[in-house]
Amino acid sequence: MFKYSLHAAVIVTAVLFAQSALAQEAAPMLQQSAAMAASAPRDPALKPVFAEFGGKQGLVSLMNDFMDNLVADPRTRPYFENADREHIKAELVDQFCVILDGPCTYTGKSMATAHRNLGINRAGFNALVEDLQKAMSKHDIPFRAQNKLLAKLAPMHSAVITKK
Amino acid sequence: MQMHRKSRTALLIGLALAGGLSSTMASAADTGGSQFSNKLLLTGGVSQIEGSAGGGLTPWAVIGGYGTQDEIGGNAFYSRVNLPDYHLDDVGALVGFYNRVEVSFAQQRFNTEQVGGALGLGNGFTFTQNVIGVKVRLFGDVVLDQDSWMPQVSIGIQHKKNDQAAVLRFIGAKSDQGNDYYISATKLFLSQSLLVNATLRYTKANQIGILGFGGDKNNTYKPEFAGSVAYLLSRNWAIGAEYRQKPNNLGIAREDNWYDAFVAWAPTKHVSLTLAYVDLGNIVIKRQQRGMYASVQVGF
């Protein structure tokens, strides 16, 4: 009997430890996402990735295909078909450009504000990621470079996904 | 032989059904239904040897299938391991509920080929083991949590029942059934295109249960570690390696830790193929059991 309770204790302890760590993590993360609301932070380490995306011109051209994918995809179309798509593309170019340490500034709304009333769920968020991946592959952006950008965009899920 | 053919037929029908089901799901998604398969490609893992979602040898913390937190996902698999002196046929299926709970079933048929004859059991003597698994995701998101070190963590149980109670008793195993308990932590380091998994398993299983549970040398639960690394080459291709510690409970047959190196290909969310080179070490009277592992999975 003892050996079973020992194992149970080990697992319970591990779980409790991890959850308390998670709770500690959660509070600063909220503040952090508010602080970086304007856009994800500039990361000088991603300068070479900016080149792999073809610089600002590359981003402009990428965003055309990305938006075409979003409108063609029935999962994302409702969020974009009646929106000012040219404006969204321009904001996305600036935002990605800043993340990749390009010579841009992002002056648009915070992610939380921009997505507040859209009711986007996880499925919709993932659909957008897939549409972006498709566009990046079409533009022959190396897979590793794609992932470096996606790694910076992924944490925005907490501001974008409002329908839990 | 007759039995064998029947199970093959059942397997083919099962795979065909799962394939048909997933293409129905796919067309539902294509017409804007989007009620299925919205998890990102390959982020549900593949089917491991005991039927849970993971790598080939060990479960990961991921919930199998392509369902997000609003969706149900599922898949079926067939795996074959060819070794110098044995082979294993492995079929199963799983359902993932709302990216929270995974329920799985697998049937392993371990064929002893000529070794069975040498041991007086008859050539082609086969141990059949059924495994029912339940896994629960506790916290974390393997893909999205890219701004913290927090992995996705799940706990699970695999209940195993072997059909050769008399033979197992004879070789010194204490039981023909048992439960494995595990906790898995999986983390995708997206900026490095690298996925890492660590699993701690409490088990008494000999050769994952093919040779029963507990033995003359040891009949207590022992923690055994398993680790996996996978490098994402593209959206559709991943390569990696795994390691799985195992207990050594039986006096008559030394048991070794397992290793593999794999390549997985998922052309769509509805099918994946995994090929691996496996080193399963000593199995009963045959050393250096190194061979090929092949697995096909269909689902949604």
CSV table of C-alpha atoms in Angstrom, one decimal:
chain,number,residue,atom,x,y,z
A,1,MET,CA,0.0,0.0,0.0
A,2,PHE,CA,2.8,2.3,1.0
A,3,LYS,CA,4.5,2.1,-2.4
A,4,TYR,CA,1.4,3.1,-4.2
A,5,SER,CA,0.8,6.2,-2.0
A,6,LEU,CA,4.5,7.1,-2.5
A,7,HIS,CA,4.0,7.1,-6.2
A,8,ALA,CA,0.8,9.0,-5.9
A,9,ALA,CA,2.6,11.6,-3.7
A,10,VAL,CA,5.4,12.0,-6.2
A,11,ILE,CA,2.9,12.7,-9.1
A,12,VAL,CA,0.7,15.0,-7.0
A,13,THR,CA,3.8,16.9,-5.9
A,14,ALA,CA,5.0,17.3,-9.4
A,15,VAL,CA,1.6,18.5,-10.6
A,16,LEU,CA,1.2,21.0,-7.7
A,17,PHE,CA,4.7,22.3,-8.3
A,18,ALA,CA,4.0,22.8,-12.0
A,19,GLN,CA,0.6,24.4,-11.3
A,20,SER,CA,2.0,26.9,-8.8
A,21,ALA,CA,4.7,27.7,-11.2
A,22,LEU,CA,2.0,28.3,-13.8
A,23,ALA,CA,0.0,30.5,-11.5
A,24,GLN,CA,3.1,32.6,-10.8
A,25,GLU,CA,3.7,32.8,-14.5
A,26,ALA,CA,0.2,33.9,-15.3
A,27,ALA,CA,0.2,37.2,-13.5
A,28,PRO,CA,3.3,38.8,-15.1
A,29,MET,CA,2.1,37.4,-18.5
A,30,LEU,CA,-1.1,39.4,-18.3
A,31,GLN,CA,0.9,42.6,-17.6
A,32,GLN,CA,3.4,41.7,-20.3
A,33,SER,CA,0.7,41.2,-23.0
A,34,ALA,CA,-0.8,44.6,-22.1
A,35,ALA,CA,2.6,46.2,-22.3
A,36,MET,CA,3.4,44.6,-25.7
A,37,ALA,CA,-0.1,45.3,-26.9
A,38,ALA,CA,1.0,47.8,-29.6
A,39,SER,CA,3.0,45.0,-31.2
A,40,ALA,CA,5.3,42.2,-30.4
A,41,PRO,CA,8.7,43.5,-29.3
A,42,ARG,CA,11.5,44.3,-31.7
A,43,ASP,CA,14.1,41.5,-31.7
A,44,PRO,CA,17.5,42.5,-33.1
A,45,ALA,CA,18.4,38.7,-33.3
A,46,LEU,CA,15.8,38.4,-36.1
A,47,LYS,CA,17.5,40.9,-38.4
A,48,PRO,CA,18.8,38.1,-40.7
A,49,VAL,CA,15.2,36.7,-40.8
A,50,PHE,CA,14.0,40.1,-42.1
A,51,ALA,CA,16.3,39.6,-45.1
A,52,GLU,CA,15.0,36.1,-45.6
A,53,PHE,CA,11.5,37.6,-45.8
A,54,GLY,CA,12.8,39.8,-48.6
A,55,GLY,CA,12.8,43.0,-46.5
A,56,LYS,CA,9.8,45.4,-46.4
A,57,GLN,CA,9.0,44.8,-50.1
A,58,GLY,CA,8.9,41.0,-49.4
A,59,LEU,CA,6.5,41.6,-46.6
A,60,VAL,CA,4.2,43.8,-48.7
A,61,SER,CA,4.1,41.1,-51.4
A,62,LEU,CA,3.7,38.3,-48.8
A,63,MET,CA,0.7,40.1,-47.2
A,64,ASN,CA,-1.1,40.3,-50.5
A,65,ASP,CA,-1.1,36.5,-50.7
A,66,PHE,CA,-1.8,36.1,-47.0
A,67,MET,CA,-4.9,38.3,-47.3
A,68,ASP,CA,-6.0,36.4,-50.4
A,69,ASN,CA,-5.8,33.1,-48.4
A,70,LEU,CA,-7.7,34.6,-45.5
A,71,VAL,CA,-10.6,35.7,-47.7
A,72,ALA,CA,-10.6,32.4,-49.6
A,73,ASP,CA,-10.6,30.3,-46.4
A,74,PRO,CA,-14.2,29.8,-45.1
A,75,ARG,CA,-12.9,29.7,-41.6
A,76,THR,CA,-11.4,33.2,-41.7
A,77,ARG,CA,-13.4,34.9,-44.4
A,78,PRO,CA,-16.1,36.2,-42.0
A,79,TYR,CA,-13.5,38.3,-40.2
A,80,PHE,CA,-12.0,39.9,-43.3
A,81,GLU,CA,-14.6,40.1,-46.1
A,82,ASN,CA,-16.2,43.3,-44.8
A,83,ALA,CA,-13.0,44.8,-43.2
A,84,ASP,CA,-10.7,47.4,-44.6
A,85,ARG,CA,-8.3,44.8,-46.0
A,86,GLU,CA,-5.7,47.3,-47.4
A,87,HIS,CA,-5.5,48.9,-44.0
A,88,ILE,CA,-5.0,45.5,-42.3
A,89,LYS,CA,-2.3,44.5,-44.8
A,90,ALA,CA,-0.4,47.8,-44.2
A,91,GLU,CA,-0.6,47.3,-40.4
A,92,LEU,CA,0.5,43.7,-40.7
A,93,VAL,CA,3.5,44.7,-42.8
A,94,ASP,CA,4.5,47.3,-40.2
A,95,GLN,CA,4.0,44.9,-37.3
A,96,PHE,CA,6.0,42.0,-38.9
A,97,CYS,CA,8.7,44.5,-40.0
A,98,VAL,CA,9.1,45.7,-36.4
A,99,ILE,CA,9.2,42.2,-35.0
A,100,LEU,CA,11.9,41.3,-37.5
A,101,ASP,CA,13.9,44.5,-36.6
A,102,GLY,CA,13.2,46.2,-39.9
A,103,PRO,CA,13.2,50.0,-40.4
A,104,CYS,CA,9.5,50.5,-39.5
A,105,THR,CA,7.3,51.6,-36.7
A,106,TYR,CA,3.9,50.2,-35.8
A,107,THR,CA,1.3,52.8,-35.0
A,108,GLY,CA,-1.9,50.7,-35.1
A,109,LYS,CA,-4.2,49.5,-32.4
A,110,SER,CA,-3.1,47.0,-29.7
A,111,MET,CA,-3.8,43.4,-30.5
A,112,ALA,CA,-6.3,43.2,-27.7
A,113,THR,CA,-8.2,46.3,-28.9
A,114,ALA,CA,-8.2,45.2,-32.5
A,115,HIS,CA,-9.6,41.8,-31.8
A,116,ARG,CA,-11.8,42.6,-28.8
A,117,ASN,CA,-15.3,42.1,-30.4
A,118,LEU,CA,-14.4,39.6,-33.0
A,119,GLY,CA,-15.1,36.4,-31.0
A,120,ILE,CA,-12.2,34.5,-32.5
A,121,ASN,CA,-11.6,31.0,-31.2
A,122,ARG,CA,-8.6,28.7,-31.3
A,123,ALA,CA,-9.8,27.1,-34.5
A,124,GLY,CA,-9.9,30.5,-36.2
A,125,PHE,CA,-6.5,31.4,-34.9
A,126,ASN,CA,-5.0,28.2,-36.1
A,127,ALA,CA,-6.7,28.7,-39.5
A,128,LEU,CA,-5.0,32.1,-39.8
A,129,VAL,CA,-1.6,30.5,-38.9
A,130,GLU,CA,-2.1,27.9,-41.7
A,131,ASP,CA,-3.0,30.6,-44.2
A,132,LEU,CA,0.1,32.5,-43.2
A,133,GLN,CA,2.2,29.4,-43.5
A,134,LYS,CA,0.8,28.7,-47.0
A,135,ALA,CA,1.6,32.3,-48.1
A,136,MET,CA,5.2,32.1,-46.6
A,137,SER,CA,5.8,28.8,-48.4
A,138,LYS,CA,4.5,30.2,-51.7
A,139,HIS,CA,7.1,33.0,-51.3
A,140,ASP,CA,9.9,30.4,-50.7
A,141,ILE,CA,10.6,31.7,-47.2
A,142,PRO,CA,12.8,29.1,-45.5
A,143,PHE,CA,10.8,26.9,-43.0
A,144,ARG,CA,13.2,27.8,-40.1
A,145,ALA,CA,12.7,31.6,-40.8
A,146,GLN,CA,8.9,31.0,-40.9
A,147,ASN,CA,9.1,29.4,-37.5
A,148,LYS,CA,11.1,32.2,-36.0
A,149,LEU,CA,8.4,34.7,-37.0
A,150,LEU,CA,5.6,32.4,-35.8
A,151,ALA,CA,7.3,31.9,-32.5
A,152,LYS,CA,7.0,35.7,-32.0
A,153,LEU,CA,3.4,35.8,-33.1
A,154,ALA,CA,2.2,32.7,-31.1
A,155,PRO,CA,2.1,34.5,-27.7
A,156,MET,CA,-0.4,37.0,-29.2
A,157,HIS,CA,-3.0,34.2,-28.9
A,158,SER,CA,-4.0,35.5,-25.5
A,159,ALA,CA,-5.0,38.9,-27.0
A,160,VAL,CA,-6.5,37.5,-30.2
A,161,ILE,CA,-8.5,34.5,-29.0
A,162,THR,CA,-11.4,36.0,-27.1
A,163,LYS,CA,-13.9,33.1,-27.4
A,164,LYS,CA,-12.5,30.5,-25.0
B,1,MET,CA,-3.3,-18.6,-39.9
B,2,GLN,CA,-7.1,-18.3,-40.2
B,3,MET,CA,-7.2,-16.0,-37.2
B,4,HIS,CA,-4.4,-14.0,-38.6
B,5,ARG,CA,-6.2,-13.4,-41.8
B,6,LYS,CA,-9.3,-12.4,-40.0
B,7,SER,CA,-7.5,-9.8,-38.0
B,8,ARG,CA,-5.9,-8.4,-41.1
B,9,THR,CA,-9.3,-8.1,-42.8
B,10,ALA,CA,-10.7,-6.4,-39.7
B,11,LEU,CA,-7.7,-4.0,-39.7
B,12,LEU,CA,-8.2,-3.2,-43.4
B,13,ILE,CA,-11.9,-2.5,-42.8
B,14,GLY,CA,-11.0,-0.4,-39.8
B,15,LEU,CA,-8.5,1.7,-41.7
B,16,ALA,CA,-10.9,2.1,-44.7
B,17,LEU,CA,-13.7,3.2,-42.3
B,18,ALA,CA,-11.4,5.7,-40.6
B,19,GLY,CA,-10.2,6.9,-44.0
B,20,GLY,CA,-13.7,7.3,-45.2
B,21,LEU,CA,-14.7,9.1,-42.0
B,22,SER,CA,-11.8,11.5,-42.2
B,23,SER,CA,-12.5,12.4,-45.8
B,24,THR,CA,-16.1,13.1,-44.8
B,25,MET,CA,-14.7,15.3,-42.1
B,26,ALA,CA,-12.4,16.9,-44.6
B,27,SER,CA,-15.2,17.8,-47.0
B,28,ALA,CA,-17.3,19.1,-44.1
B,29,ALA,CA,-14.4,21.4,-43.2
B,30,ASP,CA,-13.9,22.4,-46.9
B,31,THR,CA,-17.5,23.5,-47.2
B,32,GLY,CA,-17.0,25.9,-44.3
B,33,GLY,CA,-18.3,23.7,-41.5
B,34,SER,CA,-14.8,23.8,-39.9
B,35,GLN,CA,-16.0,21.7,-36.9
B,36,PHE,CA,-13.1,19.3,-37.3
B,37,SER,CA,-9.3,19.2,-37.7
B,38,ASN,CA,-8.3,22.7,-36.8
B,39,LYS,CA,-5.2,21.8,-34.8
B,40,LEU,CA,-2.0,22.5,-36.7
B,41,LEU,CA,-0.3,19.8,-38.8
B,42,LEU,CA,1.6,17.1,-36.9
B,43,THR,CA,0.9,18.8,-33.5
B,44,GLY,CA,-1.2,15.8,-32.4
B,45,GLY,CA,1.8,13.5,-32.7
B,46,VAL,CA,1.6,10.0,-34.1
B,47,SER,CA,0.4,6.7,-32.5
B,48,GLN,CA,3.0,5.2,-30.2
B,49,ILE,CA,3.4,1.5,-29.7
B,50,GLU,CA,0.7,1.3,-26.9
B,51,GLY,CA,-1.8,3.3,-28.9
B,52,SER,CA,-1.5,6.7,-27.2
B,53,ALA,CA,-0.6,9.9,-29.1
B,54,GLY,CA,3.2,10.5,-29.0
B,55,GLY,CA,6.3,9.4,-30.8
B,56,GLY,CA,6.8,5.8,-31.7
B,57,LEU,CA,8.0,4.5,-28.4
B,58,THR,CA,6.5,6.8,-25.8
B,59,PRO,CA,3.4,8.9,-25.2
B,60,TRP,CA,3.7,12.7,-25.4
B,61,ALA,CA,1.6,15.2,-23.5
B,62,VAL,CA,-0.3,16.0,-26.7
B,63,ILE,CA,-3.9,14.9,-27.1
B,64,GLY,CA,-4.3,12.8,-30.2
B,65,GLY,CA,-6.3,13.8,-33.3
B,66,TYR,CA,-6.7,17.2,-34.8
B,67,GLY,CA,-9.5,18.5,-32.6
B,68,THR,CA,-9.0,21.9,-30.8
B,69,GLN,CA,-10.6,22.7,-27.5
B,70,ASP,CA,-14.0,23.0,-29.3
B,71,GLU,CA,-13.6,19.8,-31.3
B,72,ILE,CA,-13.3,16.1,-31.3
B,73,GLY,CA,-10.6,14.3,-33.2
B,74,GLY,CA,-9.7,10.7,-33.8
B,75,ASN,CA,-7.5,8.4,-35.7
B,76,ALA,CA,-6.6,4.7,-36.4
B,77,PHE,CA,-3.2,3.2,-36.9
B,78,TYR,CA,-1.4,0.1,-38.0
B,79,SER,CA,2.2,-0.4,-37.0
B,80,ARG,CA,4.6,-3.2,-37.8
B,81,VAL,CA,8.0,-3.9,-36.2
B,82,ASN,CA,10.3,-6.4,-38.0
B,83,LEU,CA,13.1,-7.7,-35.9
B,84,PRO,CA,15.7,-10.4,-36.8
B,85,ASP,CA,13.9,-13.0,-34.7
B,86,TYR,CA,10.4,-11.6,-34.0
B,87,HIS,CA,7.8,-9.4,-35.4
B,88,LEU,CA,5.0,-7.2,-33.9
B,89,ASP,CA,1.7,-6.3,-35.5
B,90,ASP,CA,0.0,-3.4,-33.7
B,91,VAL,CA,-3.4,-1.9,-34.5
B,92,GLY,CA,-5.4,0.6,-32.6
B,93,ALA,CA,-7.5,3.8,-32.5
B,94,LEU,CA,-8.0,6.8,-30.3
B,95,VAL,CA,-10.4,9.7,-29.8
B,96,GLY,CA,-9.3,13.1,-28.5
B,97,PHE,CA,-12.0,15.1,-26.8
B,98,TYR,CA,-11.7,18.9,-26.8
B,99,ASN,CA,-7.9,18.8,-26.6
B,100,ARG,CA,-8.3,17.7,-23.0
B,101,VAL,CA,-9.0,13.9,-22.8
B,102,GLU,CA,-7.7,11.1,-25.0
B,103,VAL,CA,-9.1,7.6,-24.9
B,104,SER,CA,-7.1,4.9,-26.9
B,105,PHE,CA,-7.1,1.2,-27.6
B,106,ALA,CA,-4.4,-0.9,-29.1
B,107,GLN,CA,-3.9,-4.6,-29.8
B,108,GLN,CA,-0.3,-5.8,-30.0
B,109,ARG,CA,0.4,-9.3,-31.5
B,110,PHE,CA,4.0,-10.3,-30.8
B,111,ASN,CA,5.0,-13.2,-33.0
B,112,THR,CA,7.9,-15.3,-31.7
B,113,GLU,CA,8.6,-17.0,-35.1
B,114,GLN,CA,11.3,-19.7,-34.7
B,115,VAL,CA,12.0,-18.7,-31.1
B,116,GLY,CA,8.6,-20.0,-30.1
B,117,GLY,CA,9.6,-23.4,-31.5
B,118,ALA,CA,13.0,-23.4,-29.8
B,119,LEU,CA,11.2,-22.7,-26.5
B,120,GLY,CA,8.7,-25.5,-27.0
B,121,LEU,CA,5.8,-23.2,-27.6
B,122,GLY,CA,5.6,-23.8,-31.3
B,123,ASN,CA,6.8,-21.8,-34.2
B,124,GLY,CA,4.9,-18.6,-34.6
B,125,PHE,CA,3.7,-18.6,-31.0
B,126,THR,CA,2.0,-15.2,-30.4
B,127,PHE,CA,1.5,-13.1,-27.4
B,128,THR,CA,-1.5,-10.8,-27.8
B,129,GLN,CA,-2.0,-7.8,-25.6
B,130,ASN,CA,-4.8,-5.3,-25.4
B,131,VAL,CA,-4.1,-1.9,-24.1
B,132,ILE,CA,-6.7,0.7,-23.0
B,133,GLY,CA,-5.3,4.1,-22.4
B,134,VAL,CA,-6.7,7.4,-21.0
B,135,LYS,CA,-4.7,10.6,-21.0
B,136,VAL,CA,-5.7,14.0,-19.5
B,137,ARG,CA,-4.0,17.3,-20.4
B,138,LEU,CA,-3.4,19.1,-17.2
B,139,PHE,CA,-2.1,22.5,-18.5
B,140,GLY,CA,0.1,24.2,-21.0
B,141,ASP,CA,-0.1,24.5,-24.8
B,142,VAL,CA,2.6,22.7,-26.7
B,143,VAL,CA,2.4,25.1,-29.7
B,144,LEU,CA,1.2,28.6,-28.5
B,145,ASP,CA,3.2,29.1,-25.2
B,146,GLN,CA,6.3,30.4,-27.1
B,147,ASP,CA,7.0,33.2,-24.6
B,148,SER,CA,7.5,30.9,-21.5
B,149,TRP,CA,9.4,27.8,-20.6
B,150,MET,CA,6.1,26.1,-19.6
B,151,PRO,CA,5.6,22.8,-21.4
B,152,GLN,CA,2.3,21.0,-22.0
B,153,VAL,CA,1.8,18.5,-19.3
B,154,SER,CA,-0.5,15.4,-19.3
B,155,ILE,CA,-1.0,12.4,-17.1
B,156,GLY,CA,-2.2,9.0,-18.3
B,157,ILE,CA,-2.8,5.4,-17.6
B,158,GLN,CA,-2.4,2.4,-19.8
B,159,HIS,CA,-4.3,-0.7,-18.7
B,160,LYS,CA,-2.8,-3.8,-20.3
B,161,LYS,CA,-4.1,-7.4,-20.5
B,162,ASN,CA,-2.0,-10.3,-22.0
B,163,ASP,CA,-3.7,-13.4,-23.3
B,164,GLN,CA,-1.0,-15.9,-22.4
B,165,ALA,CA,-1.4,-16.2,-18.6
B,166,ALA,CA,0.0,-19.7,-18.3
B,167,VAL,CA,3.2,-19.1,-20.3
B,168,LEU,CA,3.8,-15.8,-18.4
B,169,ARG,CA,3.5,-17.6,-15.0
B,170,PHE,CA,5.9,-20.2,-16.3
B,171,ILE,CA,8.6,-17.6,-17.2
B,172,GLY,CA,8.3,-16.0,-13.8
B,173,ALA,CA,5.9,-13.1,-14.4
B,174,LYS,CA,3.6,-12.3,-11.5
B,175,SER,CA,0.6,-11.2,-13.5
B,176,ASP,CA,-0.9,-11.2,-17.0
B,177,GLN,CA,-2.3,-7.7,-16.6
B,178,GLY,CA,-1.2,-4.4,-15.2
B,179,ASN,CA,-1.4,-0.6,-15.3
B,180,ASP,CA,1.3,1.8,-16.4
B,181,TYR,CA,1.0,5.3,-15.0
B,182,TYR,CA,2.8,8.2,-16.7
B,183,ILE,CA,3.3,11.9,-16.7
B,184,SER,CA,4.5,13.6,-19.9
B,185,ALA,CA,5.8,17.1,-20.6
B,186,THR,CA,6.1,18.2,-24.2
B,187,LYS,CA,7.5,21.5,-25.4
B,188,LEU,CA,7.8,22.9,-28.9
B,189,PHE,CA,10.7,25.3,-29.3
B,190,LEU,CA,9.3,26.8,-32.4
B,191,SER,CA,12.1,29.3,-33.1
B,192,GLN,CA,14.4,26.3,-33.2
B,193,SER,CA,11.9,24.0,-35.0
B,194,LEU,CA,12.5,21.5,-32.2
B,195,LEU,CA,10.1,19.5,-30.1
B,196,VAL,CA,11.2,17.8,-26.9
B,197,ASN,CA,9.3,15.4,-24.7
B,198,ALA,CA,10.1,13.8,-21.4
B,199,THR,CA,7.9,11.0,-19.8
B,200,LEU,CA,8.1,9.4,-16.4
B,201,ARG,CA,6.4,6.0,-16.4
B,202,TYR,CA,5.6,3.9,-13.3
B,203,THR,CA,5.4,0.4,-14.5
B,204,LYS,CA,5.9,-3.3,-13.7
B,205,ALA,CA,5.6,-4.4,-17.3
B,206,ASN,CA,8.1,-6.8,-18.8
B,207,GLN,CA,8.9,-5.9,-22.4
B,208,ILE,CA,5.9,-3.4,-22.2
B,209,GLY,CA,3.7,-6.3,-21.0
B,210,ILE,CA,4.3,-8.8,-23.8
B,211,LEU,CA,6.1,-10.8,-21.1
B,212,GLY,CA,3.7,-10.0,-18.3
B,213,PHE,CA,4.0,-7.9,-15.2
B,214,GLY,CA,6.4,-8.1,-12.3
B,215,GLY,CA,8.8,-11.0,-11.9
B,216,ASP,CA,11.1,-13.1,-9.7
B,217,LYS,CA,13.7,-10.3,-9.5
B,218,ASN,CA,11.3,-7.5,-8.8
B,219,ASN,CA,7.6,-7.0,-8.4
B,220,THR,CA,7.3,-3.4,-7.5
B,221,TYR,CA,6.5,-0.3,-9.5
B,222,LYS,CA,9.6,1.5,-10.8
B,223,PRO,CA,9.9,4.9,-12.4
B,224,GLU,CA,11.2,4.6,-15.9
B,225,PHE,CA,12.2,7.6,-18.1
B,226,ALA,CA,11.5,8.1,-21.8
B,227,GLY,CA,12.7,11.0,-23.9
B,228,SER,CA,12.1,12.2,-27.5
B,229,VAL,CA,13.4,14.9,-29.7
B,230,ALA,CA,12.0,15.8,-33.0
B,231,TYR,CA,13.3,18.3,-35.5
B,232,LEU,CA,10.7,19.8,-37.9
B,233,LEU,CA,12.1,19.9,-41.4
B,234,SER,CA,9.0,21.4,-43.0
B,235,ARG,CA,5.3,21.5,-42.2
B,236,ASN,CA,5.0,17.9,-43.4
B,237,TRP,CA,8.3,16.3,-42.4
B,238,ALA,CA,9.9,15.6,-39.0
B,239,ILE,CA,12.9,13.5,-38.0
B,240,GLY,CA,13.9,12.5,-34.5
B,241,ALA,CA,15.1,10.0,-32.0
B,242,GLU,CA,13.7,8.4,-28.9
B,243,TYR,CA,14.8,6.5,-25.8
B,244,ARG,CA,12.8,4.4,-23.4
B,245,GLN,CA,14.0,2.9,-20.1
B,246,LYS,CA,12.5,-0.4,-19.1
B,247,PRO,CA,12.5,-2.4,-15.9
B,248,ASN,CA,14.4,-5.7,-15.7
B,249,ASN,CA,12.1,-7.9,-13.6
B,250,LEU,CA,12.6,-11.4,-15.0
B,251,GLY,CA,15.5,-13.7,-14.0
B,252,ILE,CA,15.4,-15.8,-17.2
B,253,ALA,CA,15.4,-13.0,-19.8
B,254,ARG,CA,17.4,-9.8,-19.5
B,255,GLU,CA,15.5,-6.7,-20.8
B,256,ASP,CA,17.2,-3.7,-22.4
B,257,ASN,CA,16.3,-0.1,-22.9
B,258,TRP,CA,14.9,0.9,-26.3
B,259,TYR,CA,16.1,3.4,-28.9
B,260,ASP,CA,14.8,4.5,-32.2
B,261,ALA,CA,15.5,7.1,-34.9
B,262,PHE,CA,12.5,8.1,-37.0
B,263,VAL,CA,11.2,10.1,-39.9
B,264,ALA,CA,7.5,11.1,-40.0
B,265,TRP,CA,5.6,12.4,-43.0
B,266,ALA,CA,2.1,14.0,-42.9
B,267,PRO,CA,1.1,15.0,-46.4
B,268,THR,CA,-2.3,16.1,-45.0
B,269,LYS,CA,-4.0,16.1,-41.6
B,270,HIS,CA,-5.7,12.8,-42.5
B,271,VAL,CA,-2.8,10.5,-43.0
B,272,SER,CA,0.7,10.1,-41.7
B,273,LEU,CA,3.5,7.6,-42.2
B,274,THR,CA,6.3,7.0,-39.8
B,275,LEU,CA,9.4,4.9,-40.5
B,276,ALA,CA,12.0,4.1,-37.8
B,277,TYR,CA,15.1,2.2,-37.1
B,278,VAL,CA,14.6,0.5,-33.7
B,279,ASP,CA,17.1,-1.1,-31.3
B,280,LEU,CA,15.1,-3.2,-28.9
B,281,GLY,CA,18.2,-4.9,-27.4
B,282,ASN,CA,17.9,-8.4,-25.9
B,283,ILE,CA,14.4,-10.1,-26.1
B,284,VAL,CA,14.3,-13.5,-24.2
B,285,ILE,CA,17.0,-15.7,-25.9
B,286,LYS,CA,17.9,-13.4,-28.8
B,287,ARG,CA,20.3,-10.5,-28.5
B,288,GLN,CA,20.5,-7.3,-30.6
B,289,GLN,CA,17.0,-7.1,-31.9
B,290,ARG,CA,17.4,-4.2,-34.3
B,291,GLY,CA,15.1,-3.6,-37.1
B,292,MET,CA,12.5,-1.5,-38.9
B,293,TYR,CA,9.3,0.1,-37.5
B,294,ALA,CA,6.7,1.3,-39.9
B,295,SER,CA,3.4,2.9,-39.0
B,296,VAL,CA,0.5,4.3,-40.9
B,297,GLN,CA,-2.2,6.5,-39.3
B,298,VAL,CA,-5.4,7.9,-40.7
B,299,GLY,CA,-7.7,10.2,-38.9
B,300,PHE,CA,-9.0,13.8,-38.5
